[in-house]
Short mmCIF file of C-alpha atoms in Angstrom, two decimals:
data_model
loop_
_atom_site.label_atom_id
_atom_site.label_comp_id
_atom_site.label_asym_id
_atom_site.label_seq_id
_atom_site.Cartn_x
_atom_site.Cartn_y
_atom_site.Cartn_z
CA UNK A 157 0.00 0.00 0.00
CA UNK A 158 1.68 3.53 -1.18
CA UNK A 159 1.17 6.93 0.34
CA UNK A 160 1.73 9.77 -1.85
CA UNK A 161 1.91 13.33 0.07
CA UNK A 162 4.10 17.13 -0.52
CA UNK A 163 7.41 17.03 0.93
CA UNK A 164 7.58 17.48 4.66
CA UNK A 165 11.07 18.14 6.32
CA UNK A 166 11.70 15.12 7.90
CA UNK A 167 11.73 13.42 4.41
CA UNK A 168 14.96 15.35 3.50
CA UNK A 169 17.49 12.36 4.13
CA UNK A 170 15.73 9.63 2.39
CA UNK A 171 15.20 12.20 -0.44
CA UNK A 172 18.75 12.20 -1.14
CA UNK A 173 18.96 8.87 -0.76
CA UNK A 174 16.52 7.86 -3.46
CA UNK A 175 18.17 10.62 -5.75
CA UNK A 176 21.72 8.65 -4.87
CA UNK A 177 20.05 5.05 -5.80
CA UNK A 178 18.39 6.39 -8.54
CA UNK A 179 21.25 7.34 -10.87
CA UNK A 180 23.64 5.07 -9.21
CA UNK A 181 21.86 2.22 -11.23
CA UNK A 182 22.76 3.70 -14.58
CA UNK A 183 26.48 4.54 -13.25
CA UNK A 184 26.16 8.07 -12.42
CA UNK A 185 26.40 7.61 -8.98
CA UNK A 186 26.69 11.66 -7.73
CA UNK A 187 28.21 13.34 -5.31
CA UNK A 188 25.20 14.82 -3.35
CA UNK A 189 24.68 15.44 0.38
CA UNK A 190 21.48 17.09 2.14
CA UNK A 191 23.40 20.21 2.24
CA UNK A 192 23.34 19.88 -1.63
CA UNK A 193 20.05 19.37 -2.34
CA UNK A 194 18.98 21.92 0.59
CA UNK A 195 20.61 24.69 -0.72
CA UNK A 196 20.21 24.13 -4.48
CA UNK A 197 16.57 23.50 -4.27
CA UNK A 198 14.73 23.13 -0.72
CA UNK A 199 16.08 26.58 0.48
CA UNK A 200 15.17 28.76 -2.63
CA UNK A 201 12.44 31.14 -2.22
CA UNK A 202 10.33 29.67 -4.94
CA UNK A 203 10.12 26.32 -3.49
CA UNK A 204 6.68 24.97 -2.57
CA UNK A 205 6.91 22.14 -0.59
CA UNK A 206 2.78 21.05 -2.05
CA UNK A 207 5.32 20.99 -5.52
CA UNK A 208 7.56 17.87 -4.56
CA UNK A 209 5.53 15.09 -4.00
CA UNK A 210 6.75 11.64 -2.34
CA UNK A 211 5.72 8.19 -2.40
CA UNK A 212 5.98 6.20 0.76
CA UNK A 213 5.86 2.31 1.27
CA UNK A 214 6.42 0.46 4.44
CA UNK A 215 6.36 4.02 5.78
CA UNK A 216 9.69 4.38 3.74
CA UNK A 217 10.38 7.15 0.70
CA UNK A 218 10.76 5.43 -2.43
CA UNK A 219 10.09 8.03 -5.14
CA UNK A 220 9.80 11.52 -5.41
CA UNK A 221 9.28 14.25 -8.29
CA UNK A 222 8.54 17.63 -8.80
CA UNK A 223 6.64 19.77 -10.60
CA UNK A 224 6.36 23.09 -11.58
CA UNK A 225 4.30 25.82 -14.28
CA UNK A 226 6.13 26.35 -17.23
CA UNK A 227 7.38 30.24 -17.13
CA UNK A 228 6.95 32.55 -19.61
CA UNK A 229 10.11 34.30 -21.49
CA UNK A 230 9.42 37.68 -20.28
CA UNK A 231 9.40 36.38 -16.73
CA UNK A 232 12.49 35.06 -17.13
CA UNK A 233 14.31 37.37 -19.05
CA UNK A 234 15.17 35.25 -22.50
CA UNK A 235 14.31 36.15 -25.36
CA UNK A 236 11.67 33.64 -26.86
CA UNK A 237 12.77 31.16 -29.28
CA UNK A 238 12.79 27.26 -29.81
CA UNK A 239 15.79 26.52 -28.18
CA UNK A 240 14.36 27.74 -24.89
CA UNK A 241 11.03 25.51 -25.16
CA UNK A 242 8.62 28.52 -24.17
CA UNK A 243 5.35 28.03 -25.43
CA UNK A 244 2.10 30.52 -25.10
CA UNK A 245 0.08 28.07 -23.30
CA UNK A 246 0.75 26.85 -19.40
CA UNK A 247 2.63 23.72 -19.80
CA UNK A 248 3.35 21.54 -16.29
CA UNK A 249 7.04 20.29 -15.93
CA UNK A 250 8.25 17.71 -13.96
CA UNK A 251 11.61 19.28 -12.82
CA UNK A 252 13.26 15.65 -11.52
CA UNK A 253 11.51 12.21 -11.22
CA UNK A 254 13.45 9.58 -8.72
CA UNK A 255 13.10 6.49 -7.54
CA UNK A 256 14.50 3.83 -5.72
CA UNK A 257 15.75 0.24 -7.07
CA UNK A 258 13.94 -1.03 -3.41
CA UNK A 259 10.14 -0.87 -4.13
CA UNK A 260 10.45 2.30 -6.05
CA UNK A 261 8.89 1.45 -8.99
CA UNK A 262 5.66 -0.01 -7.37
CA UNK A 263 4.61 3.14 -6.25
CA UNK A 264 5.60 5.64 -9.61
CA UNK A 265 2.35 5.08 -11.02
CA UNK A 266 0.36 6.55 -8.12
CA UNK A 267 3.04 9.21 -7.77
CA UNK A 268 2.57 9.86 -11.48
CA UNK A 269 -1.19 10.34 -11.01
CA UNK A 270 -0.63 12.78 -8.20
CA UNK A 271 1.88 15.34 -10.29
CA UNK A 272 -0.51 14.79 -12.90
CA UNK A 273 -3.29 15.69 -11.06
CA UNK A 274 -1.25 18.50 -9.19
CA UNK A 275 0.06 20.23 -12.21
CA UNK A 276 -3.93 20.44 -13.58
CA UNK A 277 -4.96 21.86 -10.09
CA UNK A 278 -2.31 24.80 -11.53
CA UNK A 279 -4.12 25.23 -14.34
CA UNK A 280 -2.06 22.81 -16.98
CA UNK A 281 -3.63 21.23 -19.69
CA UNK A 282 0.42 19.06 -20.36
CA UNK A 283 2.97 18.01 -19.05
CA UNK A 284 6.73 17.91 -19.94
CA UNK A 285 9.45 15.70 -18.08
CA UNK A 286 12.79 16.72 -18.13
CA UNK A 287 15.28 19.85 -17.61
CA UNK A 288 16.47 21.67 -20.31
CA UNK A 289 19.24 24.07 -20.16
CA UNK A 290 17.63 24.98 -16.86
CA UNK A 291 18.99 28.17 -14.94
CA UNK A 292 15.58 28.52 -13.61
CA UNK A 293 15.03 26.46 -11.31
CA UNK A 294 17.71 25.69 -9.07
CA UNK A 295 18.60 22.00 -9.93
CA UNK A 296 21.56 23.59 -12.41
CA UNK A 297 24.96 22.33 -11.68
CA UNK A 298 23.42 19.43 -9.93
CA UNK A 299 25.16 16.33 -10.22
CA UNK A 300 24.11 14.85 -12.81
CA UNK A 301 21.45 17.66 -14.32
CA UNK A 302 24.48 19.94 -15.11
CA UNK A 303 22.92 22.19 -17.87
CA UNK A 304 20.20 19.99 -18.56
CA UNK A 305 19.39 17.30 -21.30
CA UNK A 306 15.92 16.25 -20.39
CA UNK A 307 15.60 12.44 -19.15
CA UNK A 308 19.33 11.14 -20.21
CA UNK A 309 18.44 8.39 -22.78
CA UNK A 310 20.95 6.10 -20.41
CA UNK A 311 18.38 6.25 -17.72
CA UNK A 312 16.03 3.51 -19.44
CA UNK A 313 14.03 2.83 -15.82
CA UNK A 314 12.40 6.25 -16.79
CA UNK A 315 11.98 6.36 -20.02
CA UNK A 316 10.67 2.47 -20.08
CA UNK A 317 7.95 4.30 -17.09
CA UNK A 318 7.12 7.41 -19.10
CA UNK A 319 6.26 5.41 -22.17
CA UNK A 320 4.39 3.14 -20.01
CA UNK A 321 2.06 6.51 -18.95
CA UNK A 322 1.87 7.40 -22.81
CA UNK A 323 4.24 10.16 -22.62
CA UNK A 324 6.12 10.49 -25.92
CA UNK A 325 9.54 11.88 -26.34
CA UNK A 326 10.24 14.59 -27.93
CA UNK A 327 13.09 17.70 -28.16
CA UNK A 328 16.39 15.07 -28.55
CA UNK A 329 19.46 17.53 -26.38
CA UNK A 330 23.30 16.43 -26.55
CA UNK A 331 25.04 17.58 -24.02
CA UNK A 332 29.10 18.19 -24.43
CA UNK A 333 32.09 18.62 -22.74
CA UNK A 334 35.56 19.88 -23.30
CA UNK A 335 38.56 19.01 -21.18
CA UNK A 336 40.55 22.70 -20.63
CA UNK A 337 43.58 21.05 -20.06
CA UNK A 338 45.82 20.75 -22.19
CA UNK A 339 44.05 22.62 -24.76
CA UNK A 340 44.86 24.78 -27.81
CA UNK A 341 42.03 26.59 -29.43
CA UNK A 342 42.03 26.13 -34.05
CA UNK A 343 44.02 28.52 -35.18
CA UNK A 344 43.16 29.53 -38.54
CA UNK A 345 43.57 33.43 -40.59
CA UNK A 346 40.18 34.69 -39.47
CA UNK A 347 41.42 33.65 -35.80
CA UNK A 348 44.51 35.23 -36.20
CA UNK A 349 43.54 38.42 -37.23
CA UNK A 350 41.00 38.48 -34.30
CA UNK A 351 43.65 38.13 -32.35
CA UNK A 352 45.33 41.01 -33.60
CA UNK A 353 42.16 43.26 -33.76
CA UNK A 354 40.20 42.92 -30.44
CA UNK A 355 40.69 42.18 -26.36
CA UNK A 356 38.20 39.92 -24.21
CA UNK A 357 35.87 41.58 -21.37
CA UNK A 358 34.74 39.82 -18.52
CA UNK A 359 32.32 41.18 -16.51
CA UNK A 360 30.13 39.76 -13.59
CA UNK A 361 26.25 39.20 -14.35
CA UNK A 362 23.99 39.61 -11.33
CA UNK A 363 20.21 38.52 -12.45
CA UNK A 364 17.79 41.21 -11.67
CA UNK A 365 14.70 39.55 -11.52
CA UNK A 366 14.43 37.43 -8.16
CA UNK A 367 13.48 34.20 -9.31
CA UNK A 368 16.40 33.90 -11.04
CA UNK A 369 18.62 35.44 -8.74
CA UNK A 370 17.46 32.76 -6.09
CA UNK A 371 17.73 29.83 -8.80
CA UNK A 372 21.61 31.04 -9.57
CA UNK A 373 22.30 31.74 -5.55
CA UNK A 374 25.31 29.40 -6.24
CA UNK A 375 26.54 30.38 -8.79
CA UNK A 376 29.40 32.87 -10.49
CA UNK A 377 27.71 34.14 -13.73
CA UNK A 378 30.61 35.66 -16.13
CA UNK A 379 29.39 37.35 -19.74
CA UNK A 380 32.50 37.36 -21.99
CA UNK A 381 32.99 39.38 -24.64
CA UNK A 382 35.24 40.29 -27.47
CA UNK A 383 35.12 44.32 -28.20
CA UNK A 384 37.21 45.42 -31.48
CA UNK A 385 40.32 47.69 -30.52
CA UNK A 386 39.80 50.50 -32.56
CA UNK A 387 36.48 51.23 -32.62
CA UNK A 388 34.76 49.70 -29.54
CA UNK A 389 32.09 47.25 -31.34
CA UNK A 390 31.05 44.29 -29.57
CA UNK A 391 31.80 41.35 -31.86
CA UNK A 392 30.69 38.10 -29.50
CA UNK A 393 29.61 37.65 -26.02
CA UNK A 394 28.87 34.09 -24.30
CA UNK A 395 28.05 33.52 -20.49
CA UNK A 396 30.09 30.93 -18.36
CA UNK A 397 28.33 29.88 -14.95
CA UNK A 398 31.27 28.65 -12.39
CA UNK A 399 30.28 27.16 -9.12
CA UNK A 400 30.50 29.41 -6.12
CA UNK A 401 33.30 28.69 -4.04
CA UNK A 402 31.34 28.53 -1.02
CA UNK A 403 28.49 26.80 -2.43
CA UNK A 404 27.92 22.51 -2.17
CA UNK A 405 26.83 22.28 -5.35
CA UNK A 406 28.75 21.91 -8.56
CA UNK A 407 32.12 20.42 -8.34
CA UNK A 408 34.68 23.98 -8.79
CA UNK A 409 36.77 22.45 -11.38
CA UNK A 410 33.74 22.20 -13.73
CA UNK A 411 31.92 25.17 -15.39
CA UNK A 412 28.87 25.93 -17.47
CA UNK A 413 28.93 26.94 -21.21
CA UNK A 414 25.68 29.03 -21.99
CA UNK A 415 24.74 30.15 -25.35
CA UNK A 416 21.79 31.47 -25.42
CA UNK A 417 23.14 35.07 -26.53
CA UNK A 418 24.73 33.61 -29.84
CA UNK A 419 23.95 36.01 -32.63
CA UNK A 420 22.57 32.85 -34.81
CA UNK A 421 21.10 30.14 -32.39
CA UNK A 422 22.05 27.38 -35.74
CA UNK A 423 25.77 28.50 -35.55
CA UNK A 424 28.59 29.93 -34.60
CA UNK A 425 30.29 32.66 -36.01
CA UNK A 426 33.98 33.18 -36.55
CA UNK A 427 33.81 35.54 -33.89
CA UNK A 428 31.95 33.65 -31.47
CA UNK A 429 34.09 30.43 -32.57
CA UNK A 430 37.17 32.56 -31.41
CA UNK A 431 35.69 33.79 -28.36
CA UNK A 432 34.55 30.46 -26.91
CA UNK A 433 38.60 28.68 -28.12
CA UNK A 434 39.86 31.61 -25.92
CA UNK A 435 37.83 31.43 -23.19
CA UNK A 436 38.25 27.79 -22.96
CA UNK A 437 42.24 27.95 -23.02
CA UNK A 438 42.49 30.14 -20.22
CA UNK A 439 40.22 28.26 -18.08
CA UNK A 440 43.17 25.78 -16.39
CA UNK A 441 44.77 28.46 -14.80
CA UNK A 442 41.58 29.18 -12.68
CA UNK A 443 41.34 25.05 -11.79
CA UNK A 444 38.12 24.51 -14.15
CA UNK A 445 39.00 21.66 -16.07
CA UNK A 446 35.34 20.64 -17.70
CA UNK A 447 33.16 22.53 -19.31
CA UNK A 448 29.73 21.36 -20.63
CA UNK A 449 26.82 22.86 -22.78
CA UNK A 450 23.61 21.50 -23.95
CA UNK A 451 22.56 22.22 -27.83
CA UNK A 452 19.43 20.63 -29.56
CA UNK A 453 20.69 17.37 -31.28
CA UNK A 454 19.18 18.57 -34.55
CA UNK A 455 21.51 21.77 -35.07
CA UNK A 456 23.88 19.87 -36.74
CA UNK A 457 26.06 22.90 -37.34
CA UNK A 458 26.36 24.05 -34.36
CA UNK A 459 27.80 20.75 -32.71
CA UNK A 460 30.32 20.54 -35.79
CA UNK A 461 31.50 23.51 -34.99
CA UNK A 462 31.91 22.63 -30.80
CA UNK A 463 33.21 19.45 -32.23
CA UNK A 464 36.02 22.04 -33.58
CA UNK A 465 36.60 23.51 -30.63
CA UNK A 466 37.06 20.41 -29.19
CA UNK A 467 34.00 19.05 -27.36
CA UNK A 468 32.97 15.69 -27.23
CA UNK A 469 29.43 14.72 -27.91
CA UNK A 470 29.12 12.71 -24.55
CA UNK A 471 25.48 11.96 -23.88
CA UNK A 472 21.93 12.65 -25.53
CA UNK A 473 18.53 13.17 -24.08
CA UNK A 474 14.94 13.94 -24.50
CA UNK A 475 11.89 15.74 -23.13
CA UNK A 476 8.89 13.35 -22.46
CA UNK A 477 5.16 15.43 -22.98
CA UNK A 478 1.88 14.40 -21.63
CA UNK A 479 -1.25 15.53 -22.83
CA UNK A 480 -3.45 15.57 -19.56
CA UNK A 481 -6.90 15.29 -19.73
#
């Protein structure tokens, strides 16, 4: 017999625990403590406990997920395109789904009624599974989310459950990682004249808006730039998210790649190709040795050209929609 109820306090050990088992059976066993998921998710000011449900058996946790409202661009201050997954209507999303290899999966079909029902009590006619490039909601930089690629298509106990419950994937996200060390960015002429012609900017990024400010708390967010000597001109800009020093989150030596302010979200240009091979090269020196992004696994020439620059295509994922009725 399964309970299914919103988070209370006292479930905070055993929810780590289940997060642990959960992607320790498909070898990503991560390095997360309560203070981990406390201060990435638990103590943000957004967080509604009636959001995270749990399923108990045997008066044990076995599974948890959470669910949210789908926000709107302007809310969170991104300009609106596909690669962000906005849409016009209110969509639910499950933020994480976990559960344990002891009894867990007995009791994800009641706890999949109850988000269900919870994200329609919010007004949702759908519901999506799966972080994306999230910097929204707190679980960024958490081992494994990282940026965000959906439900990892390694993690077959939930994707063999969401097709089960007639979701249907959708939105296939690669994410990819360059080492920093050693590492010497393509040289080429338009490269080498850049070289000649500009100097890199880096300046801190403080979110304005609160909810984002909260989901970033522990975080370093860095726009670079590349601004042409002579007259000024901005020619590139990225954003690189580093881990907090003082934060339990996100191991230090690994970093964020975000590229949402790409001129052309389909490619790079030379510019931007430069920018990114120079930011990368100097990253070593300040102990960040990894650096990951997450692109939609049908811009082909955009991962060519990260493939350039020396990222490996390491994992893919999907989105999983729902719609509820």
């Amino acid at each position: 017999m399964s309970t299914i109820r919103p988070f209370c306090n006292v479930d905070l050990p055993r929810l780590v625990d289940v997060w642990i088992d959960h992607w320790s059976c498909i070898g990503m066993s991560p390095p997360v403590a309560m203070a981990t998921i406390e201060q990435a998710i638990l103590a943000r000011t957004f967080f509604d406990p009636a959001n995270l449900l749990v399923a108990l058996s045997e008066g044990q946790v076995r599974a948890w997920c959470h669910v949210a409202v789908d926000r709107y661009p302007e809310e969170a201050g991104q300009k609106a395109d596909q690669d962000t997954g906005f849409e016009h209507e209110h969509m639910g999303r499950m933020l994480a789904i976990c559960f344990s290899p002891n009894g867990g999966l007995e009791v994800c079909e009641p706890l999949l009624a109850a988000a269900e029902a919870r994200v329609k009590e919010l007004g949702c006619h759908s519901l999506r599974v799966g972080l994306v490039r999230d910097g929204y909601d707190g679980y960024v930089g958490l081992p494994p989310i990282g940026h965000g690629i959906g439900v990892p298509e390694a993690d077959t106990r939930t994707t063999s459950l969401l097709t089960q419950a007639g979701y249907t994937a959708s939105d296939p996200i690669s994410r990819l990682v360059v080492s920093t060390s050693p590492y010497r960015p393509p040289v080429n002429r338009e490269a080498l004249q850049l070289r000649r012609t500009t100097r890199g900017v880096r300046e801190p990024r403080m979110p304005v808006i609160p909810r984002l400010a909260s989901a970033f708390s522990h975080f370093d967010i860095e726009c670079h730039k590349i601004v042409e000597h002579r007259t000024g001109e901005m020619l590139a800009q990225v954003e690189l998210w580093c881990s907090d020093v003082e934060a339990q989150v996100m191991n230090c030596a690994h970093a964020i790649l975000d590229l949402s302010l790409l001129e052309n979200p389909d490619r790079l240009s030379g510019a931007e190709s430069f920018l990114i091979g120079s930011l990368i090269q100097t990253l070593s020196d300040r102990r960040i040795y990894a650096v990951e992004t997450a692109v939609n696994s049908d811009r082909s020439e955009l991962i060519r050209q990260l493939e350039t620059l020396q990222f490996e295509n390491t994992e893919k994922g999907h989105q999983w929609q729902k719609k509820l009725v």
